[in-house]
Amino acid sequence: MPKRRKCLPCLSGLALLAGALLVAPVSAAPKRVMSLNLCTDQLAMTLAGPDQLVSVSFLAREPGLSMLHEEARSYPANHGLAEEVFLENPDLVVTGTYSLHNTTALLKRLGFHVEEFSFAQTLETIPGEVRRMGALIGQEKRAQAIADDFTRELETIAAGQCGKDPTMIAYDQNGIASGRGTLADSVMQAAGFANLAADMGVIGVAPFPLEQVIAAHPDVISIGAPQKAPTLGEFVTRHPAIGALPDTRIGAFVPEASLSCGIPSVIEAVRALAALRTEIAPCHGNAAQ
Amino acid sequence: MKLCMSLILLVFVLFVVSLLVGPAELRVEDSIAGLFAGGSEAAAIIMREIRLPRALLGLAIGMSLGLSGAVLQGFLRNPLAEPGVIGVSSMAALGAVLVFYSGLAGSSLYALPAGALIGALLAILVLLAIAARQGSTLTLILAGVALSSLAGALTALVLNLSPNPFASYEIIFWLLGSLKDRSMEHVALALPLMAAGWFLIALSARAIDALSLGEEAASSLGISMSLTRFLIVAGVALCVGAATAVTGTIGFIGLVIPHLIRPLTNRMPSSLLLPAGLGGAALLLAADIAARIVLPAGELNVGVLTALIGAPFFLWLVVRARREML
């Protein structure tokens, strides 16, 4: 098997190279970081030092998608194009695995250091992703502090709940519900709600028939706030049948855009839902123990 | 009469079945209790707020489309005339999309029929100007093809330009209609307009009989061409505009039904109107039931099913028309 033997040195070479790449960000923090993805935009803005971030994607400025849309206005915007990256020539490019496969592949071929962040995001993945971003851009201490605060606050919120979990569904445009494995699901659970869609076997974000929402009669139906530009899909969440449910709370209970990305600010959504839960199922004296 | 009675019976049966089909899997007795007297709270809401408007819209919109197809075929003396094929439905959809997604009327549902009626009206007037005079089957159809592809492309463009990213998902709804998750608001919005359209079309019944003898003969029988044209243009625009505004484009019903039912009548255009309306209602109710049953998870757009039935039928009509010409 001469072929295999020939390959051994090149394999070990690859391993060396990989090792060098892994070590590199720790030894020298990149001075010019560029983010091409809505979620990495927000992680990077949370952690980066002054002037470290060259540009973020244009989506980061959208109030309906980005929690940090105001901060994003102080950075130049990119449209995730390889040309833009080439002109800026950053030390590090951060992006999502879900978006822009072709751009990512092209940038890697051109020799840019590209780091991808997974699209699968829940509350559990946030501290790890924060630390990873911190390590990549040389802000380990800040990242560790933010991740610790985040975990601590989640524990505090969990400790403040008592009684049976009220049921809830996150119902969105066109009758779409968030099931198991979604950020919304983990936020609902952390705030002490039973996610109706997950309990009925929905995995990921999937259509959920309006009739079944009515039949299941959840305690809370969380819908999106109305957008400026109208769509017909919004009328599904405002269907008279939902309004006719007695004793069900319906409304936009989480801050706008707070469920679109796994970033530390998602804690605001958990806080908002936890407050709602306390209102629905308050702890009376000894019930708390 | 016998034909109408059996069609009414068929429509009634399909209407009831439509009320009994849905993802909540209510038992028959619960459904009936929910519809009429109390029953459980959830069953009552599901029956009255979700399934009843859906069945009512299926009935009324099927009726409107069947009726429009029958009257257009009689008036234009063209066996291929149908609101979907000649582009009236797509123009109605474009009108609704332009007015609604631009946010001109806030996010009010009332914007939809307003835009759709204007779109449908424009389409019919353009088609009449281009094609009615010389009465060639082909000219009308070709003009319709041009109108529908233009309207379809512009619909997709407008939805893509909307600042709301969810709007572009709604292209499917506008091109292949659906009765999913409609409410009584939609019924209140569309039913009066469609009923007005039925009335206008019914008033034109005598005129289209006379027109089957040719325009001059009709004039000598005391038929006013301009009045007839107004009745039919306004009637079809009301029917198709209101229908499209609440369910998107549902094609081929007005094509298939008149052809299936014509052999069962005395072949006078006026005696086809009511049976074609009833037949359209039956076809749309049946297609909408199938759309909910075919896929266990989720549901099909009903426009897909009517196209699956209608498009081969259309091809067969074209082949037959060619053979007759030879």
Coordinates of C-alpha atoms in Angstrom, one line a residue:
Chain A
M1 CA 0.0 0.0 0.0
P2 CA 2.4 2.7 -1.1
K3 CA -0.3 5.2 -1.5
R4 CA -1.3 5.2 2.1
R5 CA 2.3 5.4 3.3
K6 CA 2.8 8.4 1.0
C7 CA -0.1 10.1 2.7
L8 CA 1.1 9.8 6.2
P9 CA 3.5 12.8 6.2
C10 CA 0.9 15.0 4.5
L11 CA -1.7 13.9 7.1
S12 CA 0.6 14.8 10.0
G13 CA 1.4 18.1 8.2
L14 CA -2.3 18.8 8.1
A15 CA -2.6 18.1 11.8
L16 CA 0.3 20.4 12.5
L17 CA -1.4 23.1 10.4
A18 CA -4.7 22.6 12.2
G19 CA -2.9 22.9 15.5
A20 CA -1.2 26.1 14.5
L21 CA -4.6 27.5 13.4
L22 CA -6.2 26.6 16.7
V23 CA -3.5 28.2 18.6
A24 CA -3.2 31.3 16.4
P25 CA -6.1 33.3 17.7
V26 CA -5.0 32.9 21.3
S27 CA -1.5 34.1 20.7
A28 CA -2.4 37.1 18.5
A29 CA -5.9 38.6 18.7
P30 CA -7.1 39.7 15.2
K31 CA -7.2 43.4 14.9
R32 CA -9.7 43.5 12.0
V33 CA -12.8 41.3 12.4
M34 CA -15.6 41.1 9.8
S35 CA -19.0 39.5 10.5
L36 CA -21.3 38.3 7.7
N37 CA -24.2 36.8 9.6
L38 CA -26.9 38.3 11.7
C39 CA -26.1 36.1 14.7
T40 CA -22.3 36.4 14.6
D41 CA -22.9 40.1 14.2
Q42 CA -24.6 40.3 17.5
L43 CA -22.1 38.0 19.3
A44 CA -19.2 40.0 17.9
M45 CA -20.7 43.4 18.8
T46 CA -21.3 42.1 22.4
L47 CA -17.6 41.1 22.8
A48 CA -15.4 43.1 20.5
G49 CA -13.1 45.8 21.7
P50 CA -13.2 49.4 20.2
D51 CA -12.3 49.5 16.5
Q52 CA -11.8 45.7 16.4
L53 CA -15.0 45.1 14.3
V54 CA -14.6 46.3 10.7
S55 CA -18.2 45.7 9.6
V56 CA -21.4 43.8 10.4
S57 CA -24.1 42.5 8.0
F58 CA -26.9 44.9 6.9
L59 CA -29.4 42.6 8.7
A60 CA -28.0 43.6 12.1
R61 CA -29.6 47.0 11.6
E62 CA -33.1 45.6 11.2
P63 CA -35.2 46.2 14.3
G64 CA -37.4 43.2 13.5
L65 CA -34.4 40.8 13.4
S66 CA -31.6 42.2 15.5
M67 CA -31.7 43.0 19.2
L68 CA -28.6 45.1 18.8
H69 CA -29.9 47.1 15.9
E70 CA -29.0 50.4 17.4
E71 CA -25.4 49.4 18.1
A72 CA -25.2 48.1 14.6
R73 CA -25.7 51.5 13.2
S74 CA -22.3 52.6 14.5
Y75 CA -20.6 50.0 12.3
P76 CA -20.3 50.0 8.5
A77 CA -22.7 47.4 7.0
N78 CA -21.8 44.6 4.6
H79 CA -24.0 42.4 2.4
G80 CA -22.1 39.2 3.0
L81 CA -20.4 39.4 -0.4
A82 CA -16.9 37.9 -1.0
E83 CA -15.9 41.1 -2.9
E84 CA -16.5 43.2 0.2
V85 CA -14.4 40.9 2.3
F86 CA -11.6 40.9 -0.3
L87 CA -11.5 44.7 -0.3
E88 CA -11.5 45.0 3.5
N89 CA -8.9 42.2 3.9
P90 CA -9.8 41.4 7.5
D91 CA -7.7 39.1 9.8
L92 CA -10.8 37.1 10.7
V93 CA -14.2 36.5 9.1
V94 CA -17.0 35.2 11.3
T95 CA -20.2 33.8 9.7
G96 CA -23.0 31.2 10.1
T97 CA -22.9 27.6 8.8
Y98 CA -26.5 28.1 7.5
S99 CA -25.9 31.1 5.3
L100 CA -23.8 31.9 2.3
H101 CA -22.1 28.5 1.7
N102 CA -20.6 29.6 -1.6
T103 CA -19.2 32.8 -0.1
T104 CA -17.6 30.9 2.8
A105 CA -16.1 28.3 0.4
L106 CA -14.7 31.0 -1.8
L107 CA -13.2 33.0 1.0
K108 CA -11.5 29.9 2.4
R109 CA -10.0 29.1 -1.0
L110 CA -8.7 32.7 -1.1
G111 CA -6.9 32.1 2.1
F112 CA -9.0 34.1 4.6
H113 CA -9.4 32.8 8.1
V114 CA -13.2 32.0 8.2
E115 CA -14.9 30.8 11.4
E116 CA -18.4 29.4 11.2
F117 CA -21.0 29.4 13.9
S118 CA -23.7 26.7 14.0
F119 CA -27.3 27.6 13.2
A120 CA -28.6 25.2 15.9
Q121 CA -28.9 27.6 18.8
T122 CA -30.6 27.1 22.2
L123 CA -30.0 28.7 25.6
E124 CA -27.6 25.8 26.4
T125 CA -25.3 26.6 23.4
I126 CA -25.0 30.3 24.2
P127 CA -22.3 30.3 27.0
G128 CA -20.1 28.0 24.8
E129 CA -20.6 30.2 21.7
V130 CA -19.8 33.3 23.7
R131 CA -16.6 31.8 25.0
R132 CA -15.7 30.6 21.5
M133 CA -16.2 34.0 20.0
G134 CA -14.2 35.5 22.9
A135 CA -11.3 33.1 22.3
L136 CA -11.4 33.9 18.5
I137 CA -11.2 37.7 18.9
G138 CA -9.0 37.7 22.0
Q139 CA -11.6 38.8 24.5
E140 CA -11.6 35.7 26.7
K141 CA -12.0 37.5 30.0
R142 CA -15.0 39.5 28.9
A143 CA -16.6 36.4 27.3
Q144 CA -16.1 34.3 30.4
A145 CA -17.7 37.0 32.6
I146 CA -20.7 37.4 30.3
A147 CA -21.2 33.6 30.0
D148 CA -21.0 33.2 33.8
D149 CA -23.6 36.1 34.4
F150 CA -25.9 34.4 31.8
T151 CA -25.7 31.0 33.4
R152 CA -26.2 32.4 36.9
E153 CA -29.3 34.4 35.9
L154 CA -30.9 31.4 34.3
E155 CA -30.4 29.4 37.5
T156 CA -31.9 32.3 39.6
I157 CA -34.9 32.3 37.3
A158 CA -35.4 28.6 37.5
A159 CA -35.2 28.7 41.3
G160 CA -38.0 31.2 41.4
Q161 CA -40.7 29.0 39.9
C162 CA -43.3 26.9 41.6
G163 CA -46.4 24.8 40.8
K164 CA -47.3 23.2 37.6
D165 CA -45.9 24.7 34.4
P166 CA -48.5 26.6 32.4
T167 CA -48.7 25.6 28.7
M168 CA -47.6 27.9 26.0
I169 CA -47.2 28.0 22.2
A170 CA -45.0 30.4 20.2
Y171 CA -47.3 30.9 17.2
D172 CA -46.0 32.9 14.3
Q173 CA -46.9 34.1 10.8
N174 CA -48.9 31.5 8.7
G175 CA -49.5 29.3 11.7
I176 CA -45.9 28.3 12.3
A177 CA -44.9 26.9 15.8
S178 CA -41.5 26.5 17.4
G179 CA -41.0 22.9 18.6
R180 CA -38.2 20.9 20.1
G181 CA -34.6 22.0 19.5
T182 CA -35.4 25.7 18.9
L183 CA -34.2 28.7 20.8
A184 CA -37.9 29.6 21.5
D185 CA -38.5 26.2 23.0
S186 CA -35.5 26.5 25.4
V187 CA -36.5 30.0 26.4
M188 CA -40.1 28.8 27.2
Q189 CA -38.7 25.9 29.3
A190 CA -36.2 28.1 31.1
A191 CA -39.0 30.6 32.0
G192 CA -41.1 27.7 33.4
F193 CA -43.6 27.0 30.6
A194 CA -44.5 23.7 28.9
N195 CA -44.1 24.2 25.2
L196 CA -47.3 22.8 23.6
A197 CA -45.8 22.3 20.2
A198 CA -42.8 20.4 21.5
D199 CA -45.0 18.2 23.7
M200 CA -47.1 17.4 20.6
G201 CA -44.0 16.2 18.8
V202 CA -43.1 19.2 16.7
I203 CA -39.3 19.3 16.0
G204 CA -37.8 22.5 14.8
V205 CA -40.0 25.2 13.3
A206 CA -43.0 23.7 11.6
P207 CA -46.6 24.4 10.6
F208 CA -49.1 23.8 13.4
P209 CA -52.8 23.7 12.4
L210 CA -54.9 26.4 13.9
E211 CA -57.6 23.9 14.8
Q212 CA -55.1 22.0 17.1
V213 CA -54.1 25.2 18.8
I214 CA -57.8 25.8 19.7
A215 CA -58.3 22.1 20.7
A216 CA -55.3 22.1 23.0
H217 CA -56.3 25.4 24.6
P218 CA -52.9 26.6 25.9
D219 CA -52.6 29.1 28.8
V220 CA -50.5 31.5 26.7
I221 CA -50.2 32.1 23.0
S222 CA -47.1 34.2 22.2
I223 CA -47.4 35.9 18.8
G224 CA -45.1 38.3 17.0
A225 CA -45.7 42.0 17.1
P226 CA -47.4 43.4 14.0
Q227 CA -44.8 44.5 11.4
K228 CA -44.9 47.8 9.5
A229 CA -45.2 46.0 6.1
P230 CA -48.3 43.9 6.2
T231 CA -48.5 40.2 5.3
L232 CA -51.5 37.8 5.1
G233 CA -49.6 35.4 7.3
E234 CA -50.1 37.8 10.2
F235 CA -53.8 37.4 10.0
V236 CA -53.5 33.7 11.1
T237 CA -52.1 34.8 14.5
R238 CA -54.9 37.3 14.7
H239 CA -57.6 34.9 13.6
P240 CA -60.9 35.4 15.5
A241 CA -60.8 31.8 16.6
I242 CA -57.7 32.5 18.7
G243 CA -59.3 35.6 20.2
A244 CA -62.4 33.5 21.1
L245 CA -60.4 31.2 23.5
P246 CA -61.5 32.1 27.0
D247 CA -58.8 32.5 29.7
T248 CA -55.9 32.4 27.2
R249 CA -53.4 35.2 27.2
I250 CA -52.5 36.3 23.7
G251 CA -49.8 38.8 22.8
A252 CA -46.3 39.7 21.9
F253 CA -44.7 38.8 25.3
V254 CA -41.1 38.6 24.3
P255 CA -39.1 41.7 23.1
E256 CA -38.9 42.1 19.4
A257 CA -36.2 40.0 17.6
S258 CA -35.2 38.4 20.9
L259 CA -35.7 34.8 19.6
S260 CA -33.8 35.1 16.3
C261 CA -30.3 34.5 17.5
G262 CA -28.6 32.6 20.4
I263 CA -26.9 35.6 22.0
P264 CA -26.6 36.7 25.7
S265 CA -29.3 39.3 25.2
V266 CA -31.8 36.4 24.9
I267 CA -31.9 36.6 28.6
E268 CA -34.3 39.5 28.2
A269 CA -36.9 37.1 26.6
V270 CA -36.4 34.6 29.4
R271 CA -37.0 37.5 32.0
A272 CA -40.1 38.7 30.2
L273 CA -41.6 35.2 30.1
A274 CA -40.6 34.4 33.7
A275 CA -42.4 37.6 34.8
L276 CA -45.5 36.5 32.9
R277 CA -45.3 33.1 34.6
T278 CA -45.1 34.7 38.0
E279 CA -48.3 36.6 37.1
I280 CA -50.1 33.5 35.9
A281 CA -48.9 31.1 38.6
P282 CA -47.7 33.2 41.6
C283 CA -45.8 31.5 44.5
H284 CA -48.0 31.8 47.6
G285 CA -46.1 31.6 50.8
N286 CA -45.2 28.0 51.5
A287 CA -45.9 26.9 47.9
A288 CA -42.5 28.4 47.1
Q289 CA -40.7 25.9 49.3
Chain B
M1 CA -84.8 21.1 -12.7
K2 CA -83.9 17.5 -11.9
L3 CA -80.3 18.4 -12.7
C4 CA -80.4 21.4 -10.4
M5 CA -82.0 19.3 -7.6
S6 CA -79.3 16.6 -7.7
L7 CA -76.6 19.2 -7.9
I8 CA -78.0 21.0 -4.8
L9 CA -78.0 17.7 -3.0
L10 CA -74.4 17.0 -4.0
V11 CA -73.3 20.5 -2.8
F12 CA -75.2 20.0 0.5
V13 CA -73.4 16.6 1.1
L14 CA -70.0 18.1 0.2
F15 CA -70.7 21.1 2.4
V16 CA -71.4 18.9 5.4
V17 CA -68.3 16.7 4.7
S18 CA -66.2 19.9 4.5
L19 CA -67.4 20.8 8.0
L20 CA -66.4 17.4 9.3
V21 CA -62.9 17.3 8.0
G22 CA -60.0 18.9 9.8
P23 CA -56.8 18.3 11.7
A24 CA -58.5 18.6 15.1
E25 CA -60.2 15.2 14.5
L26 CA -63.5 16.1 16.2
R27 CA -66.1 13.3 16.5
V28 CA -69.2 13.8 14.2
E29 CA -71.5 14.4 17.2
D30 CA -69.1 16.9 18.8
S31 CA -68.9 18.8 15.5
I32 CA -72.6 19.0 15.2
A33 CA -73.0 20.0 18.8
G34 CA -70.3 22.6 18.4
L35 CA -71.9 24.1 15.4
F36 CA -75.4 24.4 16.7
A37 CA -75.7 24.2 20.5
G38 CA -72.8 24.7 22.9
G39 CA -70.9 21.5 23.0
S40 CA -67.4 21.9 24.3
E41 CA -65.8 25.3 24.0
A42 CA -63.0 24.3 21.7
A43 CA -65.4 22.4 19.4
A44 CA -67.7 25.3 19.2
I45 CA -64.8 27.7 18.3
I46 CA -63.3 25.3 15.7
M47 CA -66.7 24.7 14.0
R48 CA -68.0 28.3 14.0
E49 CA -64.8 30.3 13.5
I50 CA -62.6 27.9 11.4
R51 CA -64.6 25.3 9.5
L52 CA -67.9 27.1 8.9
P53 CA -66.2 30.1 7.1
R54 CA -64.1 27.7 5.1
A55 CA -67.0 25.7 3.9
L56 CA -69.0 28.8 3.2
L57 CA -66.2 30.3 1.2
G58 CA -65.7 27.0 -0.7
L59 CA -69.3 27.0 -1.7
A60 CA -69.6 30.7 -2.6
I61 CA -66.3 30.9 -4.5
G62 CA -66.9 27.7 -6.4
M63 CA -70.3 29.0 -7.4
S64 CA -68.8 32.4 -8.5
L65 CA -66.1 30.7 -10.6
G66 CA -68.4 28.2 -12.2
L67 CA -70.9 31.0 -13.0
S68 CA -68.2 33.3 -14.4
G69 CA -66.9 30.5 -16.7
A70 CA -70.4 29.7 -18.0
V71 CA -71.3 33.3 -18.7
L72 CA -67.9 34.1 -20.3
Q73 CA -68.1 31.0 -22.6
G74 CA -71.7 32.1 -23.7
F75 CA -71.0 35.7 -24.1
L76 CA -67.7 35.4 -25.9
R77 CA -68.9 32.3 -27.8
N78 CA -65.5 30.7 -26.9
P79 CA -65.3 27.2 -25.4
L80 CA -62.0 28.0 -23.8
A81 CA -63.0 31.2 -22.0
E82 CA -62.5 31.0 -18.2
P83 CA -61.4 33.6 -15.7
G84 CA -58.2 31.8 -14.8
V85 CA -57.2 30.9 -18.4
I86 CA -57.8 34.4 -19.8
G87 CA -55.9 36.1 -17.0
V88 CA -58.7 37.7 -15.1
S89 CA -57.9 35.8 -11.9
S90 CA -54.2 36.6 -12.1
M91 CA -54.9 40.3 -12.7
A92 CA -57.2 40.3 -9.7
A93 CA -54.5 38.7 -7.6
L94 CA -52.0 41.4 -8.8
G95 CA -54.4 44.1 -7.9
A96 CA -54.9 42.8 -4.4
V97 CA -51.2 42.3 -3.9
L98 CA -50.4 45.8 -5.1
V99 CA -52.9 47.5 -2.8
F100 CA -52.3 45.2 0.3
Y101 CA -48.5 44.8 0.5
S102 CA -47.7 48.4 -0.4
G103 CA -49.5 49.1 3.0
L104 CA -51.6 51.9 1.3
A105 CA -54.6 50.8 3.4
G106 CA -52.6 50.0 6.6
S107 CA -52.9 46.3 7.1
S108 CA -56.6 46.3 6.6
L109 CA -58.3 43.3 4.9
Y110 CA -60.6 45.7 3.0
A111 CA -57.6 46.6 0.8
L112 CA -57.7 43.1 -0.8
P113 CA -61.1 43.1 -2.5
A114 CA -60.7 46.8 -3.6
G115 CA -57.5 46.0 -5.4
A116 CA -58.7 42.7 -6.7
L117 CA -61.9 44.2 -8.2
I118 CA -59.9 46.8 -10.0
G119 CA -57.4 44.2 -11.4
A120 CA -60.2 41.9 -12.6
L121 CA -62.1 44.8 -14.2
L122 CA -59.0 46.0 -16.0
A123 CA -58.3 42.5 -17.3
I124 CA -61.8 42.0 -18.7
L125 CA -61.8 45.4 -20.4
V126 CA -58.4 44.8 -22.0
L127 CA -59.5 41.4 -23.2
L128 CA -62.7 42.7 -24.6
A129 CA -60.9 45.4 -26.4
I130 CA -58.4 43.0 -27.9
A131 CA -60.3 39.9 -28.6
A132 CA -64.1 40.1 -28.4
R133 CA -64.7 41.9 -31.6
Q134 CA -63.3 39.4 -34.1
G135 CA -64.4 36.4 -32.0
S136 CA -61.3 34.2 -32.7
T137 CA -60.9 31.5 -30.1
L138 CA -57.2 31.8 -30.3
T139 CA -56.8 35.6 -30.0
L140 CA -58.6 35.6 -26.7
I141 CA -56.6 32.7 -25.2
L142 CA -53.2 34.2 -26.4
A143 CA -54.1 37.6 -24.9
G144 CA -55.1 35.8 -21.7
V145 CA -51.7 33.9 -21.6
A146 CA -49.9 37.2 -22.0
L147 CA -51.9 38.8 -19.2
S148 CA -51.6 36.0 -16.8
S149 CA -47.8 35.6 -17.2
L150 CA -47.3 39.4 -16.8
A151 CA -49.6 39.5 -13.8
G152 CA -47.9 36.5 -12.2
A153 CA -44.4 37.9 -12.7
L154 CA -45.5 41.3 -11.3
T155 CA -47.1 39.6 -8.3
A156 CA -43.9 37.8 -7.5
L157 CA -42.0 41.0 -7.9
V158 CA -44.2 43.1 -5.6
L159 CA -44.0 40.4 -2.9
N160 CA -40.2 40.2 -3.3
L161 CA -39.9 44.0 -2.9
S162 CA -41.9 44.1 0.3
P163 CA -39.7 45.0 3.3
N164 CA -41.3 42.2 5.3
P165 CA -39.3 39.0 4.6
F166 CA -42.4 36.9 5.1
A167 CA -44.2 38.4 2.2
S168 CA -42.3 36.5 -0.4
Y169 CA -43.6 33.2 1.1
E170 CA -47.0 34.3 0.1
I171 CA -46.3 34.0 -3.7
I172 CA -47.6 30.4 -3.5
F173 CA -50.9 31.5 -2.0
W174 CA -51.5 34.1 -4.7
L175 CA -50.5 31.8 -7.6
L176 CA -52.1 28.6 -6.2
G177 CA -55.0 29.7 -4.0
S178 CA -56.0 28.2 -0.6
L179 CA -58.9 28.2 1.7
K180 CA -56.7 27.5 4.8
D181 CA -57.4 29.5 8.0
R182 CA -60.0 31.9 6.5
S183 CA -62.4 33.5 9.0
M184 CA -65.9 34.9 9.1
E185 CA -64.2 38.3 8.3
H186 CA -63.3 37.0 4.9
V187 CA -66.9 35.7 4.4
A188 CA -68.3 39.1 5.3
L189 CA -65.9 40.8 3.0
A190 CA -66.4 38.6 -0.1
L191 CA -69.9 37.2 0.1
P192 CA -71.9 40.4 -0.5
L193 CA -69.7 41.3 -3.5
M194 CA -70.0 37.8 -5.0
A195 CA -73.8 37.9 -4.4
A196 CA -74.0 41.2 -6.3
G197 CA -72.0 39.5 -9.1
W198 CA -74.4 36.6 -9.3
F199 CA -77.3 39.0 -9.5
L200 CA -75.8 40.9 -12.4
I201 CA -74.9 37.7 -14.3
A202 CA -78.4 36.4 -13.8
L203 CA -79.8 39.6 -15.3
S204 CA -77.8 38.9 -18.5
A205 CA -79.3 35.4 -19.0
R206 CA -81.8 36.4 -21.7
A207 CA -79.2 38.4 -23.5
I208 CA -76.7 35.6 -23.8
D209 CA -79.4 33.3 -25.2
A210 CA -80.1 35.9 -27.9
L211 CA -76.4 36.4 -28.5
S212 CA -76.0 32.8 -29.3
L213 CA -77.8 33.7 -32.6
G214 CA -75.2 36.4 -33.3
E215 CA -74.9 40.1 -32.4
E216 CA -77.2 41.4 -35.1
A217 CA -79.9 38.9 -34.4
A218 CA -79.7 39.8 -30.7
S219 CA -80.0 43.5 -31.5
S220 CA -83.1 42.9 -33.6
L221 CA -84.6 41.0 -30.6
G222 CA -84.2 44.2 -28.6
I223 CA -81.1 43.2 -26.7
S224 CA -78.9 46.2 -25.8
M225 CA -75.3 45.1 -26.4
S226 CA -73.8 47.8 -24.2
L227 CA -76.1 46.9 -21.2
T228 CA -75.3 43.2 -21.6
R229 CA -71.6 44.0 -21.8
F230 CA -71.8 46.1 -18.7
L231 CA -73.8 43.4 -16.7
I232 CA -71.3 40.6 -17.6
V233 CA -68.1 42.7 -17.2
A234 CA -69.2 44.0 -13.8
G235 CA -70.7 40.6 -12.7
V236 CA -67.6 38.6 -13.6
A237 CA -65.3 41.3 -12.1
L238 CA -67.3 41.2 -8.8
C239 CA -67.3 37.4 -8.7
V240 CA -63.7 36.8 -9.6
G241 CA -62.3 39.9 -7.8
A242 CA -64.0 39.0 -4.5
A243 CA -63.1 35.3 -4.8
T244 CA -59.4 35.9 -5.6
A245 CA -59.1 38.6 -2.9
V246 CA -59.8 36.0 -0.2
T247 CA -58.4 32.8 -1.6
G248 CA -55.8 33.7 -4.2
T249 CA -55.9 32.3 -7.8
I250 CA -58.0 29.1 -8.1
G251 CA -58.0 28.1 -11.7
F252 CA -59.9 25.9 -14.2
I253 CA -63.2 25.5 -12.2
G254 CA -65.0 27.8 -14.7
L255 CA -63.5 25.8 -17.6
V256 CA -64.2 22.3 -16.5
I257 CA -67.7 22.7 -15.0
P258 CA -69.6 24.3 -17.9
H259 CA -68.2 21.6 -20.3
L260 CA -69.2 18.8 -18.0
I261 CA -72.6 20.1 -17.4
R262 CA -73.6 21.5 -20.8
P263 CA -74.5 18.1 -22.3
L264 CA -77.0 17.6 -19.4
T265 CA -78.8 20.8 -20.2
N266 CA -80.9 21.9 -23.3
R267 CA -77.7 23.7 -24.4
M268 CA -79.2 27.2 -24.1
P269 CA -76.5 29.4 -22.5
S270 CA -78.9 30.7 -19.9
S271 CA -80.0 27.3 -18.7
L272 CA -76.4 26.5 -18.0
L273 CA -75.8 29.3 -15.5
L274 CA -77.4 27.9 -12.3
P275 CA -76.1 24.3 -12.8
A276 CA -72.6 25.6 -13.6
G277 CA -72.7 27.7 -10.4
L278 CA -73.7 24.7 -8.4
G279 CA -71.2 22.4 -10.1
G280 CA -68.5 24.9 -9.4
A281 CA -69.4 24.9 -5.7
A282 CA -69.4 21.1 -5.6
L283 CA -66.0 20.9 -7.4
L284 CA -64.3 23.5 -5.1
L285 CA -65.7 21.9 -2.0
A286 CA -64.5 18.5 -3.1
A287 CA -61.1 19.8 -4.0
D288 CA -60.8 21.6 -0.7
I289 CA -61.7 18.4 1.2
A290 CA -59.1 16.5 -0.8
A291 CA -56.5 19.2 -0.1
R292 CA -56.9 18.6 3.6
I293 CA -56.9 14.8 3.4
V294 CA -54.2 13.9 0.8
L295 CA -51.2 14.9 2.9
P296 CA -51.4 13.6 6.5
A297 CA -49.1 16.4 7.7
G298 CA -50.0 19.9 6.6
E299 CA -52.2 20.5 3.6
L300 CA -52.0 21.1 -0.2
N301 CA -53.0 24.4 -1.8
V302 CA -56.4 23.8 -3.4
G303 CA -55.2 25.5 -6.6
V304 CA -52.8 22.7 -7.2
L305 CA -55.7 20.2 -7.2
T306 CA -57.9 22.2 -9.5
A307 CA -55.0 22.6 -11.9
L308 CA -54.3 18.9 -11.8
I309 CA -57.9 18.3 -12.9
G310 CA -58.2 21.3 -15.1
A311 CA -55.0 21.5 -17.1
P312 CA -55.4 18.0 -18.8
F313 CA -59.0 18.9 -19.4
F314 CA -57.9 22.1 -21.1
L315 CA -55.5 20.3 -23.3
W316 CA -58.2 17.8 -24.3
L317 CA -60.5 20.7 -25.2
V318 CA -57.7 22.3 -27.4
V319 CA -57.2 19.0 -29.2
R320 CA -60.9 18.5 -29.8
A321 CA -61.3 22.1 -31.0
R322 CA -58.5 21.6 -33.5
R323 CA -60.0 18.4 -34.8
E324 CA -63.3 20.1 -35.3
M325 CA -61.6 22.9 -37.3
L326 CA -59.9 20.4 -39.6

